Amino acid sequence: MSVKEKLQELIKEAEMSIQLVKNIHELNEAKSKYLGKKGAFQDIMKLMKDLPNEEKPAFGKLTNEAKQKISGYVNEQKQLIEEAIINEKLKSETIDVTLPGKKFEAGNRHLLSQIKEEIEDLFIGMGYEVMEGPEVEIDEYNFEKLNLPKNHPARDMQDTFYITNETLLRTHTSPVQVRTMLDNTEKGPIKIICPGKVYRRDADDATHSHQFMQIEGLVVDELTSMADLKGTLLVAARKLFGDKREIRLRPSYFPFTEPSVEVDVSCHNCNGKGCNICKGTGWIEVLGAGVINNNVLEASGYDSTKYQGFAFGMGVERMAMLKYGINDIRAFYTNDIRFNKQFK
Ligand code: 2NL
């Protein structure tokens, strides 16, 4: 066999075996088999020694051409393999956009937060601003400036969590209103609601908790009256408990208001006929309110001959319990997810 024939045979063999190669690893093996340092051309180069000098350039040319051809086969096959890899990837990573999405369960806000926001929103709708303040308060703001002097029974260790003689956990959100009146340097009108946690020394049971949430409202202006208070609370009662609700005011006593009232809403469960929720009376007590006591206005720098106003306070848990028929206040704090899920 002449050298030329040998080369042609080698080219043929290389072409066939390279075309059969399936992956880059096999291709590299074939490449080194035909083109590597210890590859097929080594034997052929040995033949060159025995050739007459004048034939050597032609031989060199032929082997170079053969190498180039085989190299070409390797590159072609490499391209085919890479294309196949990409096609395989495109096929396996196809996204079917017509498939329905995976559903995931969204949680919901705690019922207390929901009711708090509902009440905030309804008062914001009447032009109120929401104010917040510290839960650790000084005696002066929690009691003194609210017409609760040093010997008042509400200050008793039995009723209040004291931190020192002068600092305590606020027993109501009223100190936020006091701070707002004190901060109002022009002594102008005020229209705020103050939501937040409050603390009282109470034995926890189905209707009492040592910590609960309160929302108080305060309006200070030159021409406010009991009629404004009643109108405001009627709007609030209807927003929270339904369009058909009526309210009634009964005389009561709070140190910070004079006169003071307890406010009842006609029962949303029986429409006033009498049921177990309203204990047969047709009315449910929902909050306390009154006309701001002059001592309270004066203690925070307001001229009580020029200014007057009204205030009210409600327990947020109580509102939620009435609205949804919840019979144990502890359900708000034990964080049983099954309780919370019911108010999605
Ligand atoms: C209730 C009754 C009430 C107030 C809170 C108040 C605050 C200031 C001045 C006057 Cl700064 N009054 N707050 C007035 C009447 C009743 O709360 O039963 N709360 C759960």
Short mmCIF file of C-alpha atoms and ligand atoms in Angstrom, two decimals, residues 146 174 177-178 181 212 214 216-218 254 256-257 287-290 292 296 311-315, ligand 1:
data_model
loop_
_atom_site.label_atom_id
_atom_site.label_comp_id
_atom_site.label_asym_id
_atom_site.label_seq_id
_atom_site.Cartn_x
_atom_site.Cartn_y
_atom_site.Cartn_z
CA LEU A 146 -56.72 63.16 83.98
CA SER A 174 -55.60 58.67 77.69
CA GLN A 177 -54.37 62.45 74.40
CA VAL A 178 -52.74 64.33 77.30
CA MET A 181 -52.89 68.49 74.23
CA PHE A 212 -55.92 44.43 76.25
CA GLN A 214 -58.19 50.17 73.78
CA GLU A 216 -59.94 56.34 72.82
CA GLY A 217 -61.09 59.38 70.93
CA LEU A 218 -60.69 63.05 71.83
CA PHE A 254 -65.60 58.86 84.84
CA PHE A 256 -62.01 62.68 83.24
CA THR A 257 -65.45 63.54 81.84
CA LEU A 287 -68.28 52.10 75.34
CA GLY A 288 -67.90 54.94 77.80
CA ALA A 289 -67.82 58.61 76.90
CA GLY A 290 -68.49 62.12 78.06
CA ILE A 292 -64.16 66.51 78.84
CA VAL A 296 -58.51 67.81 82.40
CA ALA A 311 -64.00 61.92 74.65
CA PHE A 312 -64.81 58.24 74.42
CA GLY A 313 -63.09 54.95 75.06
CA MET A 314 -63.73 51.38 73.99
CA GLY A 315 -62.16 47.97 74.38
C1 2NL B 1 -64.18 53.00 78.74
C2 2NL B 1 -64.37 54.46 78.94
C3 2NL B 1 -63.45 56.58 78.46
C4 2NL B 1 -62.32 58.66 78.19
C5 2NL B 1 -62.30 57.27 78.16
C6 2NL B 1 -60.81 60.60 78.10
C7 2NL B 1 -59.53 61.01 77.82
C8 2NL B 1 -59.19 62.32 77.99
C9 2NL B 1 -60.11 63.21 78.46
C10 2NL B 1 -61.36 62.75 78.72
CL1 2NL B 1 -57.61 62.84 77.66
N1 2NL B 1 -61.71 61.47 78.56
N2 2NL B 1 -61.12 59.32 77.91
C11 2NL B 1 -63.49 59.33 78.47
C12 2NL B 1 -64.63 58.60 78.78
C13 2NL B 1 -64.62 57.21 78.77
O1 2NL B 1 -63.33 55.20 78.40
O2 2NL B 1 -65.04 52.27 79.10
N3 2NL B 1 -63.08 52.60 78.20
C14 2NL B 1 -62.79 51.20 77.94
#
